[in-house]
mmCIF file of C-alpha atoms and ligand atoms in Angstrom:
data_model
loop_
_atom_site.group_PDB
_atom_site.id
_atom_site.type_symbol
_atom_site.label_atom_id
_atom_site.label_comp_id
_atom_site.label_asym_id
_atom_site.label_seq_id
_atom_site.Cartn_x
_atom_site.Cartn_y
_atom_site.Cartn_z
ATOM 1 C CA MET A 571 34.700 -8.976 -27.488
ATOM 2 C CA GLU A 572 32.671 -12.190 -27.290
ATOM 3 C CA LEU A 573 29.020 -12.049 -26.160
ATOM 4 C CA ASP A 574 29.797 -13.715 -22.833
ATOM 5 C CA GLU A 575 32.622 -11.305 -22.195
ATOM 6 C CA ILE A 576 30.438 -8.263 -22.914
ATOM 7 C CA ARG A 577 27.681 -9.595 -20.664
ATOM 8 C CA HIS A 578 30.243 -10.116 -17.940
ATOM 9 C CA ALA A 579 31.258 -6.479 -18.261
ATOM 10 C CA ILE A 580 27.578 -5.405 -18.122
ATOM 11 C CA SER A 581 27.024 -7.457 -14.964
ATOM 12 C CA ASP A 582 30.117 -5.889 -13.387
ATOM 13 C CA THR A 583 28.841 -2.419 -14.243
ATOM 14 C CA ASP A 584 25.405 -3.211 -12.808
ATOM 15 C CA GLN A 585 27.002 -4.417 -9.596
ATOM 16 C CA GLN A 586 28.884 -1.141 -9.319
ATOM 17 C CA LEU A 587 25.674 0.796 -10.021
ATOM 18 C CA LEU A 588 23.851 -1.071 -7.238
ATOM 19 C CA GLY A 589 26.718 -0.366 -4.857
ATOM 20 C CA LEU A 590 26.537 3.312 -5.716
ATOM 21 C CA LEU A 591 22.750 3.418 -5.324
ATOM 22 C CA ALA A 592 23.055 1.808 -1.894
ATOM 23 C CA LYS A 593 25.715 4.366 -0.973
ATOM 24 C CA ARG A 594 23.471 7.209 -2.159
ATOM 25 C CA ARG A 595 20.635 5.888 0.001
ATOM 26 C CA GLN A 596 22.881 5.842 3.054
ATOM 27 C CA LEU A 597 23.939 9.427 2.355
ATOM 28 C CA ALA A 598 20.284 10.479 2.035
ATOM 29 C CA LEU A 599 19.556 8.877 5.402
ATOM 30 C CA ALA A 600 22.436 10.840 6.921
ATOM 31 C CA VAL A 601 20.946 13.998 5.373
ATOM 32 C CA ALA A 602 17.677 13.216 7.176
ATOM 33 C CA ASP A 603 19.441 13.389 10.556
ATOM 34 C CA ALA A 604 21.120 16.663 9.614
ATOM 35 C CA LYS A 605 17.778 18.164 8.548
ATOM 36 C CA LEU A 606 16.107 17.096 11.737
ATOM 37 C CA ALA A 607 18.866 18.734 13.760
ATOM 38 C CA GLN A 608 18.456 21.955 11.739
ATOM 39 C CA ASN A 609 14.629 21.892 11.731
ATOM 40 C CA LYS A 610 14.501 21.704 7.952
ATOM 41 C CA PRO A 611 11.845 19.916 5.874
ATOM 42 C CA ILE A 612 12.834 16.582 4.343
ATOM 43 C CA ARG A 613 11.799 17.537 0.837
ATOM 44 C CA ASP A 614 13.861 20.270 -0.799
ATOM 45 C CA GLN A 615 12.623 20.846 -4.331
ATOM 46 C CA LYS A 616 15.079 23.676 -4.962
ATOM 47 C CA ARG A 617 17.953 21.268 -4.332
ATOM 48 C CA GLU A 618 16.258 18.633 -6.534
ATOM 49 C CA GLN A 619 15.866 21.164 -9.324
ATOM 50 C CA GLU A 620 19.555 22.156 -9.138
ATOM 51 C CA LEU A 621 20.580 18.524 -9.015
ATOM 52 C CA LEU A 622 18.525 17.615 -12.093
ATOM 53 C CA VAL A 623 19.832 20.578 -14.100
ATOM 54 C CA SER A 624 23.398 19.644 -13.241
ATOM 55 C CA LEU A 625 22.875 15.922 -13.950
ATOM 56 C CA ILE A 626 21.266 16.641 -17.312
ATOM 57 C CA SER A 627 24.226 18.755 -18.385
ATOM 58 C CA GLN A 628 26.694 16.151 -17.093
ATOM 59 C CA GLY A 629 24.783 13.418 -18.960
ATOM 60 C CA LYS A 630 24.792 15.195 -22.314
ATOM 61 C CA PRO A 631 28.489 14.725 -23.234
ATOM 62 C CA LEU A 632 28.186 11.109 -22.058
ATOM 63 C CA GLY A 633 25.372 10.471 -24.569
ATOM 64 C CA LEU A 634 22.675 10.222 -21.872
ATOM 65 C CA ASP A 635 19.648 12.253 -22.939
ATOM 66 C CA ALA A 636 17.789 14.604 -20.618
ATOM 67 C CA GLN A 637 14.624 12.485 -20.548
ATOM 68 C CA TYR A 638 16.498 9.354 -19.545
ATOM 69 C CA VAL A 639 18.420 11.121 -16.789
ATOM 70 C CA THR A 640 15.256 12.829 -15.492
ATOM 71 C CA ARG A 641 13.234 9.583 -15.414
ATOM 72 C CA LEU A 642 15.974 7.729 -13.564
ATOM 73 C CA TYR A 643 16.432 10.474 -11.009
ATOM 74 C CA HIS A 644 12.719 10.851 -10.343
ATOM 75 C CA VAL A 645 12.751 7.247 -9.172
ATOM 76 C CA ILE A 646 15.968 7.701 -7.188
ATOM 77 C CA ILE A 647 14.803 10.915 -5.501
ATOM 78 C CA GLU A 648 11.360 9.507 -4.669
ATOM 79 C CA ASP A 649 13.047 6.574 -2.976
ATOM 80 C CA SER A 650 15.412 8.882 -1.155
ATOM 81 C CA VAL A 651 12.580 11.085 0.207
ATOM 82 C CA LEU A 652 10.467 8.096 1.259
ATOM 83 C CA GLN A 653 13.454 6.433 2.952
ATOM 84 C CA GLN A 654 14.100 9.597 4.921
ATOM 85 C CA GLN A 655 10.443 9.992 5.875
ATOM 86 C CA ALA A 656 10.234 6.376 7.052
ATOM 87 C CA LYS A 657 13.395 6.739 9.132
ATOM 88 C CA ILE A 658 12.266 9.929 10.844
ATOM 89 C CA GLN A 659 8.795 8.554 11.532
ATOM 90 C CA GLY A 660 10.262 5.341 12.971
ATOM 91 C CA GLN A 661 12.533 7.296 15.312
ATOM 92 C CA LEU A 662 9.818 9.706 16.392
ATOM 93 C CA ASN A 663 7.237 7.048 17.164
ATOM 94 C CA GLY A 664 9.551 4.287 18.384
ATOM 95 C CA THR A 665 8.117 2.018 15.701
ATOM 96 C CA ASP A 666 11.504 0.901 14.347
ATOM 97 C CA SER A 667 11.367 -2.823 14.700
ATOM 98 C CA PRO A 668 13.161 -5.734 13.062
ATOM 99 C CA ALA A 669 9.935 -7.628 12.272
ATOM 100 C CA VAL A 670 6.329 -6.552 11.720
ATOM 101 C CA ARG A 671 3.207 -8.690 11.411
ATOM 102 C CA VAL A 672 1.046 -7.293 8.617
ATOM 103 C CA ALA A 673 -2.489 -8.356 7.659
ATOM 104 C CA PHE A 674 -3.613 -7.817 4.064
ATOM 105 C CA LEU A 675 -6.061 -9.198 1.507
ATOM 106 C CA GLY A 676 -5.120 -12.462 -0.186
ATOM 107 C CA GLY A 677 -1.809 -14.260 -0.223
ATOM 108 C CA GLN A 678 1.439 -13.879 -2.147
ATOM 109 C CA GLY A 679 0.885 -12.103 -5.440
ATOM 110 C CA SER A 680 -2.296 -10.163 -4.584
ATOM 111 C CA TYR A 681 -2.197 -6.402 -5.145
ATOM 112 C CA SER A 682 -2.369 -5.850 -1.392
ATOM 113 C CA TYR A 683 0.608 -8.182 -1.003
ATOM 114 C CA TRP A 684 2.742 -5.968 -3.283
ATOM 115 C CA ALA A 685 1.527 -2.804 -1.538
ATOM 116 C CA THR A 686 2.480 -4.369 1.816
ATOM 117 C CA GLN A 687 5.943 -5.232 0.517
ATOM 118 C CA LYS A 688 6.423 -1.745 -0.903
ATOM 119 C CA TYR A 689 5.439 0.020 2.318
ATOM 120 C CA PHE A 690 7.110 -2.181 4.918
ATOM 121 C CA THR A 691 10.362 -2.977 3.120
ATOM 122 C CA ARG A 692 11.405 0.551 4.089
ATOM 123 C CA ARG A 693 10.347 0.074 7.690
ATOM 124 C CA ALA A 694 11.304 -3.377 8.847
ATOM 125 C CA GLU A 695 13.894 -6.043 8.143
ATOM 126 C CA ARG A 696 11.269 -8.776 8.096
ATOM 127 C CA ILE A 697 7.577 -8.779 7.193
ATOM 128 C CA ILE A 698 5.522 -11.531 8.774
ATOM 129 C CA GLU A 699 2.702 -11.848 6.249
ATOM 130 C CA GLN A 700 -0.813 -12.520 7.422
ATOM 131 C CA GLY A 701 -2.939 -13.027 4.324
ATOM 132 C CA CYS A 702 -6.701 -12.708 4.990
ATOM 133 C CA ASP A 703 -9.869 -13.548 3.049
ATOM 134 C CA SER A 704 -11.832 -10.343 3.719
ATOM 135 C CA PHE A 705 -11.402 -6.693 4.756
ATOM 136 C CA ASN A 706 -13.254 -7.452 7.978
ATOM 137 C CA GLU A 707 -10.850 -10.257 8.854
ATOM 138 C CA ILE A 708 -7.893 -7.916 8.210
ATOM 139 C CA VAL A 709 -9.190 -5.271 10.625
ATOM 140 C CA GLN A 710 -9.988 -7.930 13.227
ATOM 141 C CA ALA A 711 -6.452 -9.320 12.997
ATOM 142 C CA VAL A 712 -5.053 -5.968 14.165
ATOM 143 C CA GLU A 713 -7.814 -5.219 16.658
ATOM 144 C CA THR A 714 -7.222 -8.538 18.416
ATOM 145 C CA GLY A 715 -3.440 -8.096 18.409
ATOM 146 C CA HIS A 716 -2.739 -10.954 15.995
ATOM 147 C CA ALA A 717 -1.150 -8.463 13.607
ATOM 148 C CA ASP A 718 0.641 -5.124 14.175
ATOM 149 C CA TYR A 719 -0.609 -3.421 11.022
ATOM 150 C CA ALA A 720 -3.216 -3.801 8.306
ATOM 151 C CA VAL A 721 -2.907 -2.628 4.721
ATOM 152 C CA LEU A 722 -6.290 -1.802 3.159
ATOM 153 C CA PRO A 723 -7.156 -0.449 -0.299
ATOM 154 C CA ILE A 724 -9.344 2.613 0.122
ATOM 155 C CA GLU A 725 -9.809 4.058 -3.374
ATOM 156 C CA ASN A 726 -8.961 3.420 -6.968
ATOM 157 C CA THR A 727 -8.807 5.683 -10.003
ATOM 158 C CA SER A 728 -11.164 3.405 -12.007
ATOM 159 C CA SER A 729 -13.695 2.162 -9.441
ATOM 160 C CA GLY A 730 -13.600 5.020 -6.907
ATOM 161 C CA SER A 731 -13.951 4.578 -3.159
ATOM 162 C CA ILE A 732 -13.969 1.110 -1.637
ATOM 163 C CA ASN A 733 -17.116 1.408 0.445
ATOM 164 C CA GLU A 734 -16.562 -1.720 2.506
ATOM 165 C CA VAL A 735 -13.303 -0.306 3.860
ATOM 166 C CA TYR A 736 -14.850 3.121 4.542
ATOM 167 C CA ASP A 737 -17.626 1.434 6.513
ATOM 168 C CA LEU A 738 -15.168 -0.595 8.577
ATOM 169 C CA LEU A 739 -13.346 2.608 9.533
ATOM 170 C CA GLN A 740 -16.541 4.008 11.067
ATOM 171 C CA HIS A 741 -16.525 1.397 13.812
ATOM 172 C CA THR A 742 -12.907 0.454 14.364
ATOM 173 C CA ARG A 743 -10.675 1.621 17.212
ATOM 174 C CA LEU A 744 -7.678 1.451 14.891
ATOM 175 C CA SER A 745 -5.847 4.533 13.629
ATOM 176 C CA ILE A 746 -4.598 5.361 10.167
ATOM 177 C CA VAL A 747 -0.804 5.584 10.445
ATOM 178 C CA GLY A 748 0.226 5.650 6.801
ATOM 179 C CA GLU A 749 -0.822 5.677 3.172
ATOM 180 C CA LEU A 750 0.658 4.691 -0.146
ATOM 181 C CA THR A 751 -0.363 4.541 -3.778
ATOM 182 C CA HIS A 752 0.363 1.596 -5.999
ATOM 183 C CA PRO A 753 -0.184 1.183 -9.767
ATOM 184 C CA ILE A 754 -2.632 -1.612 -10.533
ATOM 185 C CA ALA A 755 -2.011 -3.108 -13.982
ATOM 186 C CA HIS A 756 -4.730 -5.684 -14.602
ATOM 187 C CA CYS A 757 -3.937 -8.544 -16.985
ATOM 188 C CA LEU A 758 -5.856 -11.584 -18.114
ATOM 189 C CA LEU A 759 -3.751 -14.535 -16.958
ATOM 190 C CA GLY A 760 -4.043 -18.210 -17.790
ATOM 191 C CA LEU A 761 -2.223 -21.510 -17.809
ATOM 192 C CA PRO A 762 0.572 -21.675 -20.398
ATOM 193 C CA GLY A 763 -0.936 -22.358 -23.820
ATOM 194 C CA THR A 764 -4.398 -20.949 -23.011
ATOM 195 C CA ASP A 765 -6.339 -20.009 -26.145
ATOM 196 C CA LEU A 766 -8.076 -16.649 -25.563
ATOM 197 C CA SER A 767 -10.886 -17.560 -27.983
ATOM 198 C CA LYS A 768 -11.808 -20.631 -25.897
ATOM 199 C CA ILE A 769 -12.147 -19.123 -22.427
ATOM 200 C CA ARG A 770 -15.422 -19.783 -20.571
ATOM 201 C CA GLN A 771 -14.811 -18.337 -17.103
ATOM 202 C CA VAL A 772 -12.952 -15.365 -15.562
ATOM 203 C CA CYS A 773 -12.034 -15.431 -11.852
ATOM 204 C CA ALA A 774 -11.375 -12.114 -10.058
ATOM 205 C CA HIS A 775 -12.024 -10.039 -6.945
ATOM 206 C CA PRO A 776 -15.215 -7.884 -7.142
ATOM 207 C CA GLN A 777 -13.130 -4.658 -7.046
ATOM 208 C CA VAL A 778 -11.063 -5.910 -9.974
ATOM 209 C CA ILE A 779 -14.231 -6.770 -11.877
ATOM 210 C CA ALA A 780 -15.543 -3.227 -11.263
ATOM 211 C CA GLN A 781 -12.252 -1.727 -12.479
ATOM 212 C CA CYS A 782 -12.318 -3.807 -15.686
ATOM 213 C CA SER A 783 -16.081 -3.561 -16.326
ATOM 214 C CA GLN A 784 -15.712 -2.129 -19.835
ATOM 215 C CA TYR A 785 -13.371 -4.892 -20.983
ATOM 216 C CA LEU A 786 -15.559 -7.581 -19.390
ATOM 217 C CA GLN A 787 -18.680 -6.305 -21.173
ATOM 218 C CA GLY A 788 -16.989 -7.396 -24.402
ATOM 219 C CA LEU A 789 -16.723 -10.988 -23.134
ATOM 220 C CA SER A 790 -20.445 -11.687 -23.098
ATOM 221 C CA GLN A 791 -20.185 -15.500 -23.355
ATOM 222 C CA VAL A 792 -17.840 -15.721 -20.385
ATOM 223 C CA LYS A 793 -18.994 -16.455 -16.818
ATOM 224 C CA ILE A 794 -17.606 -14.190 -14.059
ATOM 225 C CA GLU A 795 -16.534 -15.959 -10.877
ATOM 226 C CA TYR A 796 -16.053 -13.715 -7.818
ATOM 227 C CA CYS A 797 -12.982 -14.499 -5.706
ATOM 228 C CA ASP A 798 -11.696 -13.306 -2.317
ATOM 229 C CA SER A 799 -8.545 -11.800 -3.850
ATOM 230 C CA SER A 800 -6.390 -11.908 -6.988
ATOM 231 C CA SER A 801 -4.159 -14.504 -5.364
ATOM 232 C CA ASP A 802 -7.275 -16.611 -4.677
ATOM 233 C CA ALA A 803 -8.094 -16.339 -8.392
ATOM 234 C CA PHE A 804 -4.529 -17.405 -9.321
ATOM 235 C CA THR A 805 -4.710 -20.385 -6.936
ATOM 236 C CA ARG A 806 -7.965 -21.570 -8.500
ATOM 237 C CA ILE A 807 -6.519 -21.481 -12.024
ATOM 238 C CA LYS A 808 -3.426 -23.354 -10.903
ATOM 239 C CA GLN A 809 -5.447 -25.992 -9.055
ATOM 240 C CA GLN A 810 -8.172 -26.494 -11.667
ATOM 241 C CA GLN A 811 -5.719 -26.913 -14.567
ATOM 242 C CA ASP A 812 -8.577 -26.043 -16.942
ATOM 243 C CA PRO A 813 -7.334 -23.924 -19.867
ATOM 244 C CA THR A 814 -10.804 -22.423 -20.381
ATOM 245 C CA VAL A 815 -10.667 -20.687 -16.975
ATOM 246 C CA VAL A 816 -8.583 -17.514 -16.541
ATOM 247 C CA ALA A 817 -7.883 -14.941 -13.810
ATOM 248 C CA ILE A 818 -7.499 -11.167 -13.703
ATOM 249 C CA GLY A 819 -4.589 -9.857 -11.668
ATOM 250 C CA GLY A 820 -1.100 -8.424 -11.853
ATOM 251 C CA GLU A 821 1.553 -9.948 -14.083
ATOM 252 C CA GLU A 822 4.136 -10.352 -11.300
ATOM 253 C CA GLY A 823 1.540 -12.018 -9.076
ATOM 254 C CA GLY A 824 0.417 -14.408 -11.807
ATOM 255 C CA GLN A 825 4.029 -15.414 -12.449
ATOM 256 C CA LEU A 826 4.282 -16.716 -8.876
ATOM 257 C CA TYR A 827 1.551 -19.217 -9.833
ATOM 258 C CA GLY A 828 3.060 -20.122 -13.219
ATOM 259 C CA LEU A 829 0.413 -18.155 -15.160
ATOM 260 C CA GLN A 830 0.981 -16.336 -18.429
ATOM 261 C CA VAL A 831 -0.335 -12.998 -19.622
ATOM 262 C CA LEU A 832 -3.020 -13.255 -22.341
ATOM 263 C CA THR A 833 -4.041 -9.557 -22.466
ATOM 264 C CA ARG A 834 -2.823 -6.435 -20.664
ATOM 265 C CA ASP A 835 -4.248 -3.036 -19.668
ATOM 266 C CA LEU A 836 -7.772 -4.199 -18.828
ATOM 267 C CA ALA A 837 -8.692 -1.351 -16.445
ATOM 268 C CA ASN A 838 -11.294 1.251 -17.429
ATOM 269 C CA GLN A 839 -8.796 4.057 -16.682
ATOM 270 C CA LYS A 840 -5.405 4.128 -18.357
ATOM 271 C CA ASP A 841 -3.751 5.260 -15.121
ATOM 272 C CA ASN A 842 -5.194 2.652 -12.807
ATOM 273 C CA VAL A 843 -3.806 3.366 -9.346
ATOM 274 C CA SER A 844 -5.018 2.326 -5.902
ATOM 275 C CA ARG A 845 -4.476 4.202 -2.675
ATOM 276 C CA PHE A 846 -3.946 2.024 0.370
ATOM 277 C CA ILE A 847 -4.082 3.016 4.020
ATOM 278 C CA VAL A 848 -2.059 1.442 6.790
ATOM 279 C CA VAL A 849 -3.781 1.081 10.157
ATOM 280 C CA ALA A 850 -2.517 0.156 13.625
ATOM 281 C CA ARG A 851 -3.794 0.053 17.189
ATOM 282 C CA LYS A 852 -1.781 3.122 18.237
ATOM 283 C CA PRO A 853 -1.892 6.479 16.407
ATOM 284 C CA VAL A 854 1.381 8.049 15.271
ATOM 285 C CA THR A 855 2.727 11.571 15.417
ATOM 286 C CA VAL A 856 3.974 13.013 12.153
ATOM 287 C CA ALA A 857 7.256 14.919 12.236
ATOM 288 C CA LYS A 858 6.962 18.576 11.234
ATOM 289 C CA ALA A 859 9.607 17.956 8.575
ATOM 290 C CA ILE A 860 7.211 15.698 6.644
ATOM 291 C CA PRO A 861 4.004 16.657 4.766
ATOM 292 C CA ALA A 862 1.087 15.219 6.729
ATOM 293 C CA LYS A 863 -2.516 14.281 6.062
ATOM 294 C CA THR A 864 -5.256 13.998 8.670
ATOM 295 C CA THR A 865 -8.451 11.983 8.232
ATOM 296 C CA PHE A 866 -11.536 12.561 10.358
ATOM 297 C CA ILE A 867 -15.166 11.517 10.215
ATOM 298 C CA MET A 868 -18.066 13.742 11.202
ATOM 299 C CA TYR A 869 -21.835 13.674 11.380
ATOM 300 C CA THR A 870 -23.189 17.165 10.852
ATOM 301 C CA GLY A 871 -26.914 16.549 11.278
ATOM 302 C CA GLN A 872 -29.375 17.341 8.496
ATOM 303 C CA GLN A 873 -30.097 21.034 8.995
ATOM 304 C CA PRO A 874 -29.690 23.172 5.849
ATOM 305 C CA GLY A 875 -26.099 24.212 5.172
ATOM 306 C CA ALA A 876 -24.632 21.951 7.873
ATOM 307 C CA LEU A 877 -21.907 20.552 5.623
ATOM 308 C CA VAL A 878 -21.119 23.968 4.144
ATOM 309 C CA ASP A 879 -20.669 25.378 7.664
ATOM 310 C CA ALA A 880 -18.304 22.556 8.567
ATOM 311 C CA LEU A 881 -16.236 23.019 5.419
ATOM 312 C CA LEU A 882 -16.107 26.787 5.983
ATOM 313 C CA VAL A 883 -14.271 26.094 9.246
ATOM 314 C CA LEU A 884 -11.525 24.401 7.226
ATOM 315 C CA LYS A 885 -11.457 27.324 4.790
ATOM 316 C CA GLN A 886 -11.217 29.876 7.611
ATOM 317 C CA HIS A 887 -8.150 28.093 8.958
ATOM 318 C CA GLY A 888 -6.516 27.778 5.518
ATOM 319 C CA ILE A 889 -6.761 23.976 5.527
ATOM 320 C CA SER A 890 -7.006 22.275 2.107
ATOM 321 C CA MET A 891 -9.114 19.218 1.650
ATOM 322 C CA ALA A 892 -7.685 16.193 -0.150
ATOM 323 C CA LYS A 893 -10.916 14.171 -0.237
ATOM 324 C CA LEU A 894 -14.525 14.227 0.921
ATOM 325 C CA GLU A 895 -16.579 11.044 0.997
ATOM 326 C CA SER A 896 -19.925 10.178 2.507
ATOM 327 C CA ARG A 897 -21.319 6.836 3.651
ATOM 328 C CA PRO A 898 -24.656 5.839 5.171
ATOM 329 C CA ILE A 899 -24.812 5.503 8.949
ATOM 330 C CA ASN A 900 -25.848 1.973 9.851
ATOM 331 C CA GLY A 901 -29.214 1.990 11.650
ATOM 332 C CA ASN A 902 -30.011 5.632 10.731
ATOM 333 C CA PRO A 903 -31.562 5.525 7.246
ATOM 334 C CA TRP A 904 -30.707 8.472 4.968
ATOM 335 C CA GLU A 905 -28.195 9.919 7.401
ATOM 336 C CA GLU A 906 -24.633 10.253 6.190
ATOM 337 C CA MET A 907 -21.220 10.143 7.831
ATOM 338 C CA PHE A 908 -18.667 12.399 6.115
ATOM 339 C CA TYR A 909 -15.061 11.283 5.758
ATOM 340 C CA VAL A 910 -12.650 14.179 5.331
ATOM 341 C CA ASP A 911 -8.960 13.970 4.358
ATOM 342 C CA VAL A 912 -7.046 17.236 4.788
ATOM 343 C CA PHE A 913 -3.485 18.297 4.094
ATOM 344 C CA ALA A 914 -2.610 19.141 7.690
ATOM 345 C CA ASN A 915 -0.732 17.844 10.689
ATOM 346 C CA LEU A 916 -2.948 17.120 13.680
ATOM 347 C CA SER A 917 -0.552 19.082 15.848
ATOM 348 C CA ASP A 918 -0.705 22.225 13.640
ATOM 349 C CA TYR A 919 -2.245 25.162 15.483
ATOM 350 C CA ALA A 920 -4.731 25.713 12.617
ATOM 351 C CA MET A 921 -5.826 22.068 12.679
ATOM 352 C CA THR A 922 -6.272 22.020 16.456
ATOM 353 C CA ARG A 923 -8.411 25.169 16.282
ATOM 354 C CA ALA A 924 -10.439 23.858 13.340
ATOM 355 C CA LEU A 925 -11.194 20.618 15.191
ATOM 356 C CA GLU A 926 -12.247 22.544 18.318
ATOM 357 C CA GLU A 927 -14.692 24.567 16.233
ATOM 358 C CA LEU A 928 -15.975 21.539 14.339
ATOM 359 C CA ASN A 929 -16.545 19.807 17.647
ATOM 360 C CA LYS A 930 -18.955 22.583 18.578
ATOM 361 C CA ILE A 931 -20.974 22.597 15.356
ATOM 362 C CA THR A 932 -21.129 18.886 14.503
ATOM 363 C CA LYS A 933 -23.066 16.141 16.277
ATOM 364 C CA PHE A 934 -20.151 13.692 16.121
ATOM 365 C CA ILE A 935 -16.516 13.968 15.104
ATOM 366 C CA LYS A 936 -13.627 11.526 15.389
ATOM 367 C CA VAL A 937 -10.060 11.712 14.091
ATOM 368 C CA LEU A 938 -9.102 8.481 12.325
ATOM 369 C CA GLY A 939 -5.436 9.378 12.094
ATOM 370 C CA CYS A 940 -2.645 11.700 11.069
ATOM 371 C CA TYR A 941 -0.028 10.173 8.792
ATOM 372 C CA PRO A 942 2.753 11.117 6.361
ATOM 373 C CA SER A 943 1.674 11.830 2.819
ATOM 374 C CA GLU A 944 3.565 9.543 0.438
ATOM 375 C CA ASP A 945 2.654 11.412 -2.723
ATOM 376 C CA ILE A 946 6.043 12.563 -3.946
ATOM 377 C CA GLU A 947 5.290 14.735 -6.990
ATOM 378 C CA PRO A 948 8.329 14.614 -9.264
ATOM 379 C CA THR A 949 10.216 17.898 -9.527
ATOM 380 C CA GLN A 950 10.129 19.235 -13.075
ATOM 381 C CA VAL A 951 13.144 20.914 -14.548
ATOM 382 C CA THR A 952 12.296 24.412 -15.672
ATOM 383 C CA ALA A 953 14.249 25.932 -18.519
ATOM 384 C CA GLY A 954 16.782 28.648 -17.768
HETATM 385 C C1 LIG B 424 18.857 13.914 0.025
HETATM 386 C C2 LIG B 424 18.124 15.011 0.239
HETATM 387 O O1 LIG B 424 16.719 14.976 0.471
HETATM 388 C C3 LIG B 424 15.756 14.991 -0.575
HETATM 389 C C4 LIG B 424 16.210 14.097 -1.630
HETATM 390 C C5 LIG B 424 17.081 14.555 -2.560
HETATM 391 C C6 LIG B 424 17.943 13.600 -3.327
HETATM 392 O O2 LIG B 424 17.711 12.401 -3.254
HETATM 393 O O3 LIG B 424 18.891 14.049 -3.978
HETATM 394 C C7 LIG B 424 17.185 15.938 -2.773
HETATM 395 C C8 LIG B 424 16.471 16.832 -2.056
HETATM 396 C C9 LIG B 424 15.512 16.429 -1.020
HETATM 397 O O4 LIG B 424 14.193 16.583 -1.510
HETATM 398 C C10 LIG B 424 18.748 16.351 0.278
HETATM 399 O O5 LIG B 424 18.090 17.290 0.734
HETATM 400 O O6 LIG B 424 19.918 16.467 -0.122
#
């Protein structure tokens, strides 16, 4: 066969694969309805395990190795679970809508832009993007009704918690309605033909600079220019047309601005991942069929053992903590507000009781939201 002919056959096969993947998604969505009717959880790891074992043995005689099949199906199953969760949540909360207005940091190509796309593509036919220059502006956009949702980065595996976002949560009336994680692969990006040895300036968001601090220490002769977002950094490079100025951001984002990758993997941690929260004016209820997280803030006072006592309440009710963070309380020097993420649904009996008890022993407590957990741990195939 000629090259063109073979490529034609590949394209035909890919089209069939896409058709089949779309069909599989539809079937998974139908499964979600059936599970809801039968009061069954969305995730069924026993079924996933059986499926993987069977697919691996079916793949073998076809020359498809176990690792390849497993990797592919982890992606397919994750999508299938998240599609089902999004559908059930939309139905339960009446949030199914053809178009959503979403505020996020930066413009097209910023990390928050990709996180927004990832989260809302499953939930709406159209995303009306509202790029903002600061976290404060993003929150304001939703508070004032100019946007329906905000997507905010809250923590990162290299730089830790994003304090500015934590502090905004202390004072907002908005509720956390969702979360997602997104891999953040920092690259040095420049105009085509940029010579790495001649760069004089690096443009990036302060969070990005913190996440790449070790790499940047090695560029001692280079000036760091703080930008509002990665897309702001890309825009500057494109506008300035100066090959000695480069940006740090994601490869896909840089491509939208005609920039080329000079160096990859700049983050301090190899697995550089950010967790984003999604906030809205109205809280949501999480279906029992979906694993939920609840976030609350509390001020315990400064008496000895106050935090221990509060955490013991969670222990007594068998509630596991996903994260504990503390931030200063504005106007009260040396006093700290605790932010607690737990693996629990706000409507669980244990969670209701725990909150009642915490209410009695803390000086202030407020639930910031209960939302589906989007951490879909891949099912591993066990031998035998
Ligand atoms: C589609 C289902 O829901 C989930 C997704 C699965 C899949 O995509 O194959 C398998 C098990 C469940 O965790 C199902 O239960 O069959």
